Coordinates of C-alpha atoms and ligand atoms in Angstrom, one line a residue:
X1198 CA -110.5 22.4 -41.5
X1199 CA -111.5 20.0 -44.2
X1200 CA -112.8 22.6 -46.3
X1201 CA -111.0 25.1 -48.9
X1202 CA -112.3 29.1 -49.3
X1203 CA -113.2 29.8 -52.7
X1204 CA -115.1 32.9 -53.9
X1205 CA -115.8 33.6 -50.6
X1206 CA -116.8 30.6 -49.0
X1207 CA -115.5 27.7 -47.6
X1208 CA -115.9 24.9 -49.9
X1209 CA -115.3 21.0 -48.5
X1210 CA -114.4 18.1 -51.2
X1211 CA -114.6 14.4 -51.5
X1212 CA -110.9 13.9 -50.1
X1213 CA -108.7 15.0 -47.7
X1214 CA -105.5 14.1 -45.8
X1215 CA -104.1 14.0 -42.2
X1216 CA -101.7 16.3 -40.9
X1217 CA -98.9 14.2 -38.8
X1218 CA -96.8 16.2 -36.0
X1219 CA -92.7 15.2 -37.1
X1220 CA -92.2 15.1 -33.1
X1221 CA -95.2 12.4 -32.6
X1222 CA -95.9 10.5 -35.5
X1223 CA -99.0 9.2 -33.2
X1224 CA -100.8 12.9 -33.1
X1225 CA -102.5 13.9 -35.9
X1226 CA -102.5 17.8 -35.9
X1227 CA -105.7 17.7 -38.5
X1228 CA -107.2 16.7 -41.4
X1229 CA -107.6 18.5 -44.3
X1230 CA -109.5 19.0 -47.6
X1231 CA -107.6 18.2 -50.6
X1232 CA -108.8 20.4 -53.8
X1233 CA -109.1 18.7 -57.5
X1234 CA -108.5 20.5 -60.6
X1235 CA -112.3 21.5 -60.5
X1236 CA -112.3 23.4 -57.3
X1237 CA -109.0 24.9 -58.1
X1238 CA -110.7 26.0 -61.4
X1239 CA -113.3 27.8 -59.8
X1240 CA -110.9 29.2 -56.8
X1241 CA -109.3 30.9 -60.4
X1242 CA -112.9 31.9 -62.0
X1243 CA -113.6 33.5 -58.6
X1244 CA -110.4 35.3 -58.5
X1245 CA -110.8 36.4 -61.7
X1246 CA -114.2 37.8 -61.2
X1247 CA -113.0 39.8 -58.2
X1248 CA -110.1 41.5 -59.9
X1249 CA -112.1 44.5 -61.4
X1250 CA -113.6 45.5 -58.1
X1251 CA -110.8 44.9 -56.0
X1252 CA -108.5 46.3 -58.5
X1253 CA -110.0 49.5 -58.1
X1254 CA -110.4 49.6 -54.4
X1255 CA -109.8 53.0 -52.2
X1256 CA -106.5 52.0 -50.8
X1257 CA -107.6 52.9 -47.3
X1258 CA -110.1 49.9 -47.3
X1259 CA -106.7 47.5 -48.8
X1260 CA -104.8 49.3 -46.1
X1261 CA -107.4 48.5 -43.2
X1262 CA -108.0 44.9 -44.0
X1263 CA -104.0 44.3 -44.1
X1264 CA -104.0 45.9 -40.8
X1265 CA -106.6 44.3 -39.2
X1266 CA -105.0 40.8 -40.7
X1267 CA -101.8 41.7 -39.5
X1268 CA -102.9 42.8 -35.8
X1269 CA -105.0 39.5 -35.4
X1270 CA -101.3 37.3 -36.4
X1271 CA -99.6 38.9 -33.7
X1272 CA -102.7 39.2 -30.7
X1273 CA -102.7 35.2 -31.7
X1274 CA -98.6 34.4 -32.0
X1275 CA -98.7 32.0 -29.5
X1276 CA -101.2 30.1 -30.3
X1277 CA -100.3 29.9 -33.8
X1278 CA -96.8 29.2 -33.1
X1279 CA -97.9 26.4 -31.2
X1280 CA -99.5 25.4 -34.1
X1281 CA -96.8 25.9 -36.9
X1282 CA -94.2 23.9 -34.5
X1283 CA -96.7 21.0 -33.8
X1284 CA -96.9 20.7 -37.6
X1285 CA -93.6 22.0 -39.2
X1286 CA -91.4 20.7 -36.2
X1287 CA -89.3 24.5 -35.9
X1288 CA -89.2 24.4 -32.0
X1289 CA -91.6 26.4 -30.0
X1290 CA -89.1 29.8 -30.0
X1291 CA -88.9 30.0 -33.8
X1292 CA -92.7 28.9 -34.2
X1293 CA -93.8 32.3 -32.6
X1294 CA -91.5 34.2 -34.0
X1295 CA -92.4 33.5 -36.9
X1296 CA -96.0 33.8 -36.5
X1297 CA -95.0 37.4 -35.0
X1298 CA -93.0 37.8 -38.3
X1299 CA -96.1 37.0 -40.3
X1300 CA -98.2 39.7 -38.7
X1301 CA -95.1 42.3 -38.7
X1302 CA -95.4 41.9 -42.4
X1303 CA -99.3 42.4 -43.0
X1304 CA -99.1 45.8 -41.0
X1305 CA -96.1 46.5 -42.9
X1306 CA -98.2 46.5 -46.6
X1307 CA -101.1 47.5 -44.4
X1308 CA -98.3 50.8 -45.1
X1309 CA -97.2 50.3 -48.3
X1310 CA -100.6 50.3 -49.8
X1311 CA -100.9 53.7 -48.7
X1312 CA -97.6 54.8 -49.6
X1313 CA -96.6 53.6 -53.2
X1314 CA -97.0 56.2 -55.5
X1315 CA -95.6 56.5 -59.4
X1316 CA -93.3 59.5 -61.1
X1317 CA -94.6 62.5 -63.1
X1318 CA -91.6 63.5 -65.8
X1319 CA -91.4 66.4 -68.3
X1320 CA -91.9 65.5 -71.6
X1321 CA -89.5 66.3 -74.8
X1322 CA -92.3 66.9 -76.5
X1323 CA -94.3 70.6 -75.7
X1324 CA -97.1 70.7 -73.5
X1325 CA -97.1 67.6 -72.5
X1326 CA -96.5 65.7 -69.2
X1327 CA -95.6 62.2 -68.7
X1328 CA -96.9 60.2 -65.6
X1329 CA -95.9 56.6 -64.6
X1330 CA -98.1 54.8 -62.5
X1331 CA -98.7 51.5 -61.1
X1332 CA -101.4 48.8 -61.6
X1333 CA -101.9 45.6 -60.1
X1334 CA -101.1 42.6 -61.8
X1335 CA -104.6 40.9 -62.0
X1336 CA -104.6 37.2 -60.4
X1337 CA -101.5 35.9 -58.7
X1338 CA -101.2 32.5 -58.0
X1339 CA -99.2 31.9 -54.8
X1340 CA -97.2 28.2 -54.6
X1341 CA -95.0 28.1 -51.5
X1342 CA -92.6 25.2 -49.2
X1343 CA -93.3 23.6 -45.8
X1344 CA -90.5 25.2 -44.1
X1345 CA -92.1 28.6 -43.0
X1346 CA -95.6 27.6 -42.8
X1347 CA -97.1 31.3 -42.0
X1348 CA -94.1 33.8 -42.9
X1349 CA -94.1 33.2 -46.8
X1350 CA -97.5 32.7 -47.4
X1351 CA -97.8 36.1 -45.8
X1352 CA -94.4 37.7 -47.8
X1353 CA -96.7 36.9 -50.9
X1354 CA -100.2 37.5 -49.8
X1355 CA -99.4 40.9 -48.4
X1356 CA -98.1 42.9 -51.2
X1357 CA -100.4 40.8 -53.5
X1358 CA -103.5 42.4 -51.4
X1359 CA -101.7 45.5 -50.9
X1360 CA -101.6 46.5 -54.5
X1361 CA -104.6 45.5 -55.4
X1362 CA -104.3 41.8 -57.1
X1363 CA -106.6 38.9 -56.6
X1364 CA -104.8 35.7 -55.0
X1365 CA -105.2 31.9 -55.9
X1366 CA -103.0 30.0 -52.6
X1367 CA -101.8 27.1 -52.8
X1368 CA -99.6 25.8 -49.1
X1369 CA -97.3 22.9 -49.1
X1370 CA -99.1 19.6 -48.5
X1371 CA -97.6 19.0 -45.6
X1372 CA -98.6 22.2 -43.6
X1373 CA -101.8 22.6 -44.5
X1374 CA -102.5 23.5 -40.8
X1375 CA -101.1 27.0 -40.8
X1376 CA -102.2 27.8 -44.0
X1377 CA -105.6 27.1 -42.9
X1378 CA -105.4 29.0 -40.2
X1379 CA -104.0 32.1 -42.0
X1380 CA -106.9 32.0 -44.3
X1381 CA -109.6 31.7 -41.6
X1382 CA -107.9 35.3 -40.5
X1383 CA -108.4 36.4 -43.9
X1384 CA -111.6 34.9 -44.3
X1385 CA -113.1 37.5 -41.6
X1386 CA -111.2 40.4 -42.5
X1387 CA -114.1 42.3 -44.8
X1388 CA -112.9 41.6 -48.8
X1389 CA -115.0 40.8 -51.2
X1390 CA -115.8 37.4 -52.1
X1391 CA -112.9 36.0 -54.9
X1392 CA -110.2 38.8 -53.6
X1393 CA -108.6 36.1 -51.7
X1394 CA -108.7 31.8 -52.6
X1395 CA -107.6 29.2 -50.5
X1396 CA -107.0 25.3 -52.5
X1397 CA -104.7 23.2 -50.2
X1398 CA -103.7 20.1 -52.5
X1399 CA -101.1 18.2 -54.4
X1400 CA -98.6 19.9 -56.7
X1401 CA -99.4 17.8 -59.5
X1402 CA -102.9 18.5 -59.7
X1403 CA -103.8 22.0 -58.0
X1404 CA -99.9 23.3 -58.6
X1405 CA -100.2 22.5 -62.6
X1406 CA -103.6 23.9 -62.9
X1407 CA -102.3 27.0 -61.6
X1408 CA -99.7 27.6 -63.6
X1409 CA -101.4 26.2 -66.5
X1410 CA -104.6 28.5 -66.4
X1411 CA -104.5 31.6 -68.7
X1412 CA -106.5 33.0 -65.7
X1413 CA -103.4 33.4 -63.9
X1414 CA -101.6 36.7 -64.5
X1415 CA -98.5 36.0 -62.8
X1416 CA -97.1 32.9 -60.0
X1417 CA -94.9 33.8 -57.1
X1418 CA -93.3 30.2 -56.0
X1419 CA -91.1 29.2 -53.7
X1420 CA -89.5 26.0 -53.2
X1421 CA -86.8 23.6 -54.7
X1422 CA -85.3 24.3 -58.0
X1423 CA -86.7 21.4 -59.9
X1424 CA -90.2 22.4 -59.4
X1425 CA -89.5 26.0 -60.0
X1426 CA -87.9 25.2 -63.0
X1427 CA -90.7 23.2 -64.3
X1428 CA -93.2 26.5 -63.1
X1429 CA -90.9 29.1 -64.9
X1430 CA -90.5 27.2 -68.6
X1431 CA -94.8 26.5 -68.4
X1432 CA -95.2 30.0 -67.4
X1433 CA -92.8 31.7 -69.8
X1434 CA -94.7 29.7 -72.9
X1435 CA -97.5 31.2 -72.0
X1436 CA -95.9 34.4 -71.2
X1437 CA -97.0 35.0 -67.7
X1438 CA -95.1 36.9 -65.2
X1439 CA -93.0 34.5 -63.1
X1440 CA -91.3 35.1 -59.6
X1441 CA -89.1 31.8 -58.0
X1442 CA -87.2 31.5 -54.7
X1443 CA -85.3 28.4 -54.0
X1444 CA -82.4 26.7 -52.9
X1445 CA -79.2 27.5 -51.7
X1446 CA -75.9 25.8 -50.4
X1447 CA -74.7 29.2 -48.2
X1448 CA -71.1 29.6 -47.4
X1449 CA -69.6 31.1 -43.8
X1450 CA -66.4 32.4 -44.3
X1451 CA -64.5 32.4 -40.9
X1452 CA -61.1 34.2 -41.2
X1453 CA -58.1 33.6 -39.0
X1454 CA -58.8 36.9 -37.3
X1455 CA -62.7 36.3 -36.3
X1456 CA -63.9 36.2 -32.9
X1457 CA -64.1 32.2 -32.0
X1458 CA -67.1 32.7 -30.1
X1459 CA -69.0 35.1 -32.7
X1460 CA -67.8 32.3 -35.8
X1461 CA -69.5 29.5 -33.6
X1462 CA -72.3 30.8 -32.8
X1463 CA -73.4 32.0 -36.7
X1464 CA -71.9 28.8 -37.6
X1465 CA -74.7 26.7 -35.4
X1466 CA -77.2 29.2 -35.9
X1467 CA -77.3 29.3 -39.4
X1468 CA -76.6 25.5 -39.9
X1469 CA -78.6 24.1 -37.0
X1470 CA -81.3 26.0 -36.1
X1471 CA -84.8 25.2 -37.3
X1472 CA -83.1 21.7 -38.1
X1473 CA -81.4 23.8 -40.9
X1474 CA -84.4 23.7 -43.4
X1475 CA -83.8 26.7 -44.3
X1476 CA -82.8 28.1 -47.6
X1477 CA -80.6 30.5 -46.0
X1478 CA -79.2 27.9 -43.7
X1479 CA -75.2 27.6 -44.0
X1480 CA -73.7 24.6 -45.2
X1481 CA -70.0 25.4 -46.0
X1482 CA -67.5 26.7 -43.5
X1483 CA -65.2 27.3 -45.3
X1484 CA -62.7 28.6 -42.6
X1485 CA -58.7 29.6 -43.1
X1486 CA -55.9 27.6 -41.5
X1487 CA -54.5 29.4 -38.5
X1488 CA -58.4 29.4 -36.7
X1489 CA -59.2 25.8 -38.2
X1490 CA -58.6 23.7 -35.6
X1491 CA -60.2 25.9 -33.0
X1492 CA -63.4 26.0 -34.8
X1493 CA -63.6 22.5 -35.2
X1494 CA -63.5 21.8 -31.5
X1495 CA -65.5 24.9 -30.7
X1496 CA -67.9 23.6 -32.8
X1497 CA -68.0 20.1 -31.5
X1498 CA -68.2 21.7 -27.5
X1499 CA -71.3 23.7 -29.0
X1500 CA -73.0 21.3 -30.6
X1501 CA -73.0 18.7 -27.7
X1502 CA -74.4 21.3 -25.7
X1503 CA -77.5 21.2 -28.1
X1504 CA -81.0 19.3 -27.0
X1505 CA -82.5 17.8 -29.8
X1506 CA -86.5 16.7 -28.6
X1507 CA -89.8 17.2 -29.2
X1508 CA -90.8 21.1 -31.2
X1509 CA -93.2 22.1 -28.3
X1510 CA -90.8 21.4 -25.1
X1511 CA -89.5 24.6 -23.9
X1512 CA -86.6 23.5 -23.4
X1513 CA -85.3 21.8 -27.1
X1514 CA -83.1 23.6 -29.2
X1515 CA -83.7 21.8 -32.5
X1516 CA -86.8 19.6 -33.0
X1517 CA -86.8 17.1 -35.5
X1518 CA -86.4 16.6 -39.4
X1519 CA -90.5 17.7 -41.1
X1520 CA -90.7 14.0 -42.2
X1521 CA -89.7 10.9 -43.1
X1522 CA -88.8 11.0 -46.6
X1523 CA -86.2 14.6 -45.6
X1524 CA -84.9 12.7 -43.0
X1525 CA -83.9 9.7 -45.5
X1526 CA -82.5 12.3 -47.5
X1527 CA -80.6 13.3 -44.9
X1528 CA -79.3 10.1 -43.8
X1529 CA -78.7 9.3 -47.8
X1530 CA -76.3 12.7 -47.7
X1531 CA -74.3 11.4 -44.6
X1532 CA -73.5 8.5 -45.7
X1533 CA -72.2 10.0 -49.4
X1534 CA -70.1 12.2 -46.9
X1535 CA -68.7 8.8 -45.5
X1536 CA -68.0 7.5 -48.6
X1537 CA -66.9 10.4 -50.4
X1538 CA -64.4 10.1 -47.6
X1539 CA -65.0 13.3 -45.6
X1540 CA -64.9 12.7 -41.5
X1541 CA -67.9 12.7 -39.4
X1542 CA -67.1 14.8 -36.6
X1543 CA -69.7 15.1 -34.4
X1544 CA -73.8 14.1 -34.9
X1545 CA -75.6 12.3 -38.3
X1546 CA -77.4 9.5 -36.1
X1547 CA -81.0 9.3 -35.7
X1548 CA -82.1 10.0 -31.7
X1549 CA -85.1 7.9 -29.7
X1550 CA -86.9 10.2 -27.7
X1551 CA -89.9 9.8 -25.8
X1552 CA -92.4 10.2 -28.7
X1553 CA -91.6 8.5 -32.2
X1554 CA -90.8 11.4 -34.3
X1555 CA -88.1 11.7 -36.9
X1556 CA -84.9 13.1 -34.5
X1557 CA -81.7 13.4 -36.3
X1558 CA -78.3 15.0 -34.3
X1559 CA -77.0 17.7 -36.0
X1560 CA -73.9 16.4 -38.4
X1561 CA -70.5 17.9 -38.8
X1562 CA -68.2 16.8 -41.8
X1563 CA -64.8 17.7 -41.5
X1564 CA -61.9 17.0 -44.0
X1565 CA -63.9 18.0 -46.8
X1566 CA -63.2 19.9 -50.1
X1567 CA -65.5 22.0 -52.3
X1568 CA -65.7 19.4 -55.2
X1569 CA -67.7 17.0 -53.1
X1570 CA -71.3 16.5 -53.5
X1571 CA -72.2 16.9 -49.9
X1572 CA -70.9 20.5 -50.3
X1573 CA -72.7 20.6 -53.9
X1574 CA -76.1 19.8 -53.3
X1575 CA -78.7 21.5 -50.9
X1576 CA -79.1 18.8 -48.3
X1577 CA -81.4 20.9 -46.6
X1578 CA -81.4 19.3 -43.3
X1579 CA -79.0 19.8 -40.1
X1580 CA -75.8 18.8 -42.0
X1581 CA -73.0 21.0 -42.7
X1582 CA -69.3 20.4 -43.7
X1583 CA -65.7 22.7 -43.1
X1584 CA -63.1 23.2 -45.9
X1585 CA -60.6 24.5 -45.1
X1586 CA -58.4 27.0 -46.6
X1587 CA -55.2 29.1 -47.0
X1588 CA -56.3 32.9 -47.2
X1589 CA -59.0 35.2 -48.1
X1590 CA -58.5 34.6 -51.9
X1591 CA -58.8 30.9 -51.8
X1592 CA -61.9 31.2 -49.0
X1593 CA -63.9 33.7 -51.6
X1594 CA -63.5 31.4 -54.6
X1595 CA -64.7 28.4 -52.9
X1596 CA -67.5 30.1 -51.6
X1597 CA -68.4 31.1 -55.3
X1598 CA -67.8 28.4 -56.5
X1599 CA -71.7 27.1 -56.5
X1600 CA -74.6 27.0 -59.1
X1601 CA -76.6 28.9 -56.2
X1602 CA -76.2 32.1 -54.9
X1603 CA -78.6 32.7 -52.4
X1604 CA -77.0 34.1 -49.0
X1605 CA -73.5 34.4 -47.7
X1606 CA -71.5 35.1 -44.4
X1607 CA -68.1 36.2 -42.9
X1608 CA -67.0 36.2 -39.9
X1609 CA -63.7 38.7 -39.3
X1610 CA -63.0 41.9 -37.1
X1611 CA -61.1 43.5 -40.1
X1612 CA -63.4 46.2 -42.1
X1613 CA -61.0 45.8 -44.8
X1614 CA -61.9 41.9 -45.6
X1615 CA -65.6 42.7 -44.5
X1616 CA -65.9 45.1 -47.3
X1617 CA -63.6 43.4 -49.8
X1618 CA -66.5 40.6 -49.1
X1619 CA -69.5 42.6 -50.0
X1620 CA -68.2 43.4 -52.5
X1621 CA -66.6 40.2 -53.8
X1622 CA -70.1 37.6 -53.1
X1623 CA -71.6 36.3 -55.6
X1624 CA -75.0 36.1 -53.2
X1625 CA -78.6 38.2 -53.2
X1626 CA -77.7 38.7 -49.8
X1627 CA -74.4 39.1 -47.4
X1628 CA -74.1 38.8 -43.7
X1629 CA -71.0 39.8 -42.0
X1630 CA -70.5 38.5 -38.1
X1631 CA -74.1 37.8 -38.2
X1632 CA -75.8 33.7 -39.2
X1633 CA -76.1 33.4 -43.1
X1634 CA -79.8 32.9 -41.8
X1635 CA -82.2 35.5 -40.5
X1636 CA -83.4 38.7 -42.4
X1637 CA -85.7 42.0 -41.9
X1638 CA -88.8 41.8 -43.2
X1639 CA -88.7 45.5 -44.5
X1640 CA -85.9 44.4 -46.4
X1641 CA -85.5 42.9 -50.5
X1642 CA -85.2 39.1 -49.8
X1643 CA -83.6 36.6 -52.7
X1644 CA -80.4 35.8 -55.1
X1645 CA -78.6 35.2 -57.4
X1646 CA -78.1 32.0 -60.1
X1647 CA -80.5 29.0 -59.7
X1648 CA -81.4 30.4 -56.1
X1649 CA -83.8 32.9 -57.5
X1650 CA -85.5 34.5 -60.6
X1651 CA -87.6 37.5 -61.1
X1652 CA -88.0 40.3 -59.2
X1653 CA -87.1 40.7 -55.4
X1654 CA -89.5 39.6 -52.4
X1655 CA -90.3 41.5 -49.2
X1656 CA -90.2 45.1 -48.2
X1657 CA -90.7 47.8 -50.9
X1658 CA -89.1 45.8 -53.7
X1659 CA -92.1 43.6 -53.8
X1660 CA -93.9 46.3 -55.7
X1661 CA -91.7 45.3 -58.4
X1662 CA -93.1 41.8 -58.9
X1663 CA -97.4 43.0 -57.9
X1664 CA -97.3 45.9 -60.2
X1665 CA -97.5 46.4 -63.7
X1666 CA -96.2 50.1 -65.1
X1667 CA -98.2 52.1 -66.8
X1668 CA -96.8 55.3 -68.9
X1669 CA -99.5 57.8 -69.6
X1670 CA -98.7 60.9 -71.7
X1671 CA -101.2 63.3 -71.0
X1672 CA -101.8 66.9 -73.0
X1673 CA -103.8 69.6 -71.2
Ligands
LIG2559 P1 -91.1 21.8 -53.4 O1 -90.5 22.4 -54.7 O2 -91.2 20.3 -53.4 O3 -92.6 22.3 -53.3 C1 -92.9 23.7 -53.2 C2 -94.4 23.9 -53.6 O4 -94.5 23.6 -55.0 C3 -95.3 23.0 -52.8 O5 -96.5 23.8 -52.5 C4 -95.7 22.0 -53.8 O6 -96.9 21.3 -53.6 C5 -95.6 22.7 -55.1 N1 -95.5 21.9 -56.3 C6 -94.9 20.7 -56.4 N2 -94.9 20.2 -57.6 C7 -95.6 21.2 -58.4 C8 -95.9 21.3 -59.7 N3 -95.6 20.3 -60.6 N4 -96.6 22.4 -60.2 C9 -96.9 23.4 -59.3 N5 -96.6 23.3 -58.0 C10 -95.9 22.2 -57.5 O7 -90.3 22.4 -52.2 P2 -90.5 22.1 -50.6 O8 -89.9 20.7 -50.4 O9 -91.9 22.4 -50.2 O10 -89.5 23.2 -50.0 C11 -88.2 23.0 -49.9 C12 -87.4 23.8 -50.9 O11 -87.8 25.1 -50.8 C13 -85.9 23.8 -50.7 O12 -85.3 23.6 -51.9 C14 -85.6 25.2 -50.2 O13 -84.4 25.7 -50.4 C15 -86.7 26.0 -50.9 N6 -87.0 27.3 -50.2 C16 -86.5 28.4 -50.8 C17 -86.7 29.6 -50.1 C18 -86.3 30.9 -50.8 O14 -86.8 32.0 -50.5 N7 -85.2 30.9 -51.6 C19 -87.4 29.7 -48.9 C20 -87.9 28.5 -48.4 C21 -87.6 27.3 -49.0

């Protein structure tokens, strides 16, 4: 584990770091190799070496080794699992599935590479034809977040492989662990050496060199909007392709005439689960007057009912915050709720349990209005607020009324205000009577304002960002 895979082989270095489980600060999941500037240099050079070859690959042999990636993912989802909620703290349920997830979508480009084709069109001009094809990009350098450890490494490195690019990863620091353990997959799946580079590190040194290296074609980065910013204007100067995914502050609508039981339940789902560190996770209810009350204390049955604990027990619902520095953030957002003068309803304490691990119970703000900065900023931990509003009109506004635009959810049983909705979000993605959180993987993933820039992710539309067009005009 304490060694990185460049060019084919796995490389150790002089430092490395330990990997602490969030549920039991005393068990050290691993330690693992930290790469400098220098080895992420050479993960680029190898990259870059690789790209003619694998560039011009027989897509059956890209197809194959996607598959054979993908199959291994889900014949090992519970062991990885195990291994992504021991690091990332996601509780043993959502661990798996997402490992399954990250298999699903290597046998889904394992597809794709097969299938993407280009367009032939007549010409204006006699006797001629023109043809549109696709080429890979060259060398992509993948940056991604801690909070799924194996899905978005996988949402990238798929299509990257798929259409025929050379990849430069880089994992959060602080889940080194599944990344690792992805790339070991990789590492015995038959490409040739530099198609595929593993450099766990810091963002400041193996992040900048990255983005900094003219041997980088294009960077796919996920994460929080300060970094991404910083990425895109670096990137931009030196006029490489740039993809970013980041935050969001997601509204739930929940209209007078919703279900009670559906509203709760994508309320707590998409707030609370995975100890909402999610980007899609809702934050905002913003719910209309005559169901108001009735939430609230639907809410506050549901979220008693809840077991905070330890990731891996089968029985805990949510398991605790990734660290210690989130879960001051968290605790630093509650109490600007407090004295922004909102009204804690229910949760925002930090929870003993048997091990020492950073347990926080899920916090509902009530009495709150759209101006505050608990409902401006992404928290991104298991704290949401309710607003609460006249009608449709005023409920749509406020749920606009964001500098993010990521997902966003309704709950009614009118078709009228369901499609009034789609229509009306200003969001990549809407949900109606479903969480704000939780998505196909076939399916384009990403949003709107400073949630996202660049192309689409997942499913076909990922072409989009791992392709470059080419437009031949060819006469006989
Ligand atoms: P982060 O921005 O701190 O880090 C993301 C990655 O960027 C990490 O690998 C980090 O090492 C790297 N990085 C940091 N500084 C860098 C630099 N100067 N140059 C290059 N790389 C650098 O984000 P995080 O705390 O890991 O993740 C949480 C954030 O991610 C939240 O804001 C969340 O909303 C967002 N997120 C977005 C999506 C999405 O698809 N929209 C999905 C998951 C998470």
């Amino acid at each position: 584990m304490n060694a990185n895979y460049i060019g084919g082989s796995w490389t150790r270095h002089a430092t490395s770091y330990k990997n602490i489980n969030p549920s039991n600060v005393a068990d050290i999941v691993g330690e693992y190799a930290h790469a400098d500037e220098t080895a992420t240099t050479e993960a680029i050079a190898a990259a870059r070496a690789a790209v003619h070859t694998w560039s011009r690959t027989n897509i059956q042999v890209r197809a194959d080794a996607l598959e054979r990636i993908g199959n291994e993912i889900v014949a090992r989802q519970d062991e990885l699992g195990a291994l992504l909620s021991r690091e990332e703290g996601k509780t043993l349920k959502e661990g798996i599935g997402e490992a399954a997830r990250a298999g699903q979508i290597f046998k889904f480009f394992a597809g794709e590479a097969v299938r993407f084709g280009g367009e032939l069109l007549p010409s204006v001009r006699p006797g001629l034809t023109v043809e549109i094809t696709r080429e890979p990009v060259g060398v992509v350098g993948l940056i991604t977040p801690w909070n799924f450890p194996i899905a978005i490494p996988a949402w990238k490195i798929a299509p990257a492989l798929a259409y025929g690019n050379c990849v430069v990863f880089k994992p959060a620091e602080l889940v080194p662990g599944c990344a690792w353990a992805l790339a070991e997959i990789i590492s015995r799946a038959k490409l040739p050496d530099g198609v595929f580079n593993l450099v766990m590190g810091r963002g400041s040194v193996v992040g900048e060199t990255m983005v900094n290296s003219l041997e980088i074609d294009a960077i796919s980065f996920t994460g929080s909007v300060d970094v991404g910013r910083a990425i895109a204007q670096k990137a931009v100067a030196r006029l490489a392709k740039v993809q970013l995914e980041m935050g969001g502050k997601n509204p739930l609508i929940v209209l007078d005439d919703a279900d009670l039981g559906v509203a709760v339940e994508c309320a707590v789902q998409g707030a609370y689960f995975s100890t909402g560190q999610r980007c899609t996770a809702s934050s905002r209810f913003i719910v209309t007057q005559g169901i108001h009350d009735r939430f609230v204390a639907g809410m506050i049955a549901r979220l008693k009912t809840l077991n905070v604990d330890d990731a891996l027990k089968p029985e805990t619902d949510i398991g605790p915050v990734v660290d210690e520095r989130q879960l001051q953030q968290d605790l630093d957002y509650i109490d600007v709720g407090r004295r922004e003068g909102a009204t804690l309803a229910y949760g925002g304490e930090t929870l003993r349990r048997g091990t020492d691990g950073f347990y926080l119970a899920p916090a509902l703000f009530t009495q709150t209005h759209n101006g505050m900065k608990i409902n401006r900023d992404e928290i991104f931990g298991p704290v949401a607020s309710v607003i609460q509003v006249k009608d449709y009109d005023e409920a749509i506004e406020l749920a606009n009324d964001t500098s993010f635009g990521l997902s966003a959810g309704m709950v009614t049983t009118s078709l009228r205000s369901a499609a009034r909705f789609k229509r009306d979000a200003q969001a990549g993605m809407v949900m109606v009577n479903v969480p704000t959180a939780g998505v196909d993987y076939h399916a384009p993933f990403g949003g709107r304002k400073k949630s996202s820039y660049g192309p689409r992710e997942q499913g076909r539309y990922a072409l989009e960002f791992y392709t470059t067009v080419k437009t031949a005009y060819i006469a006989p």
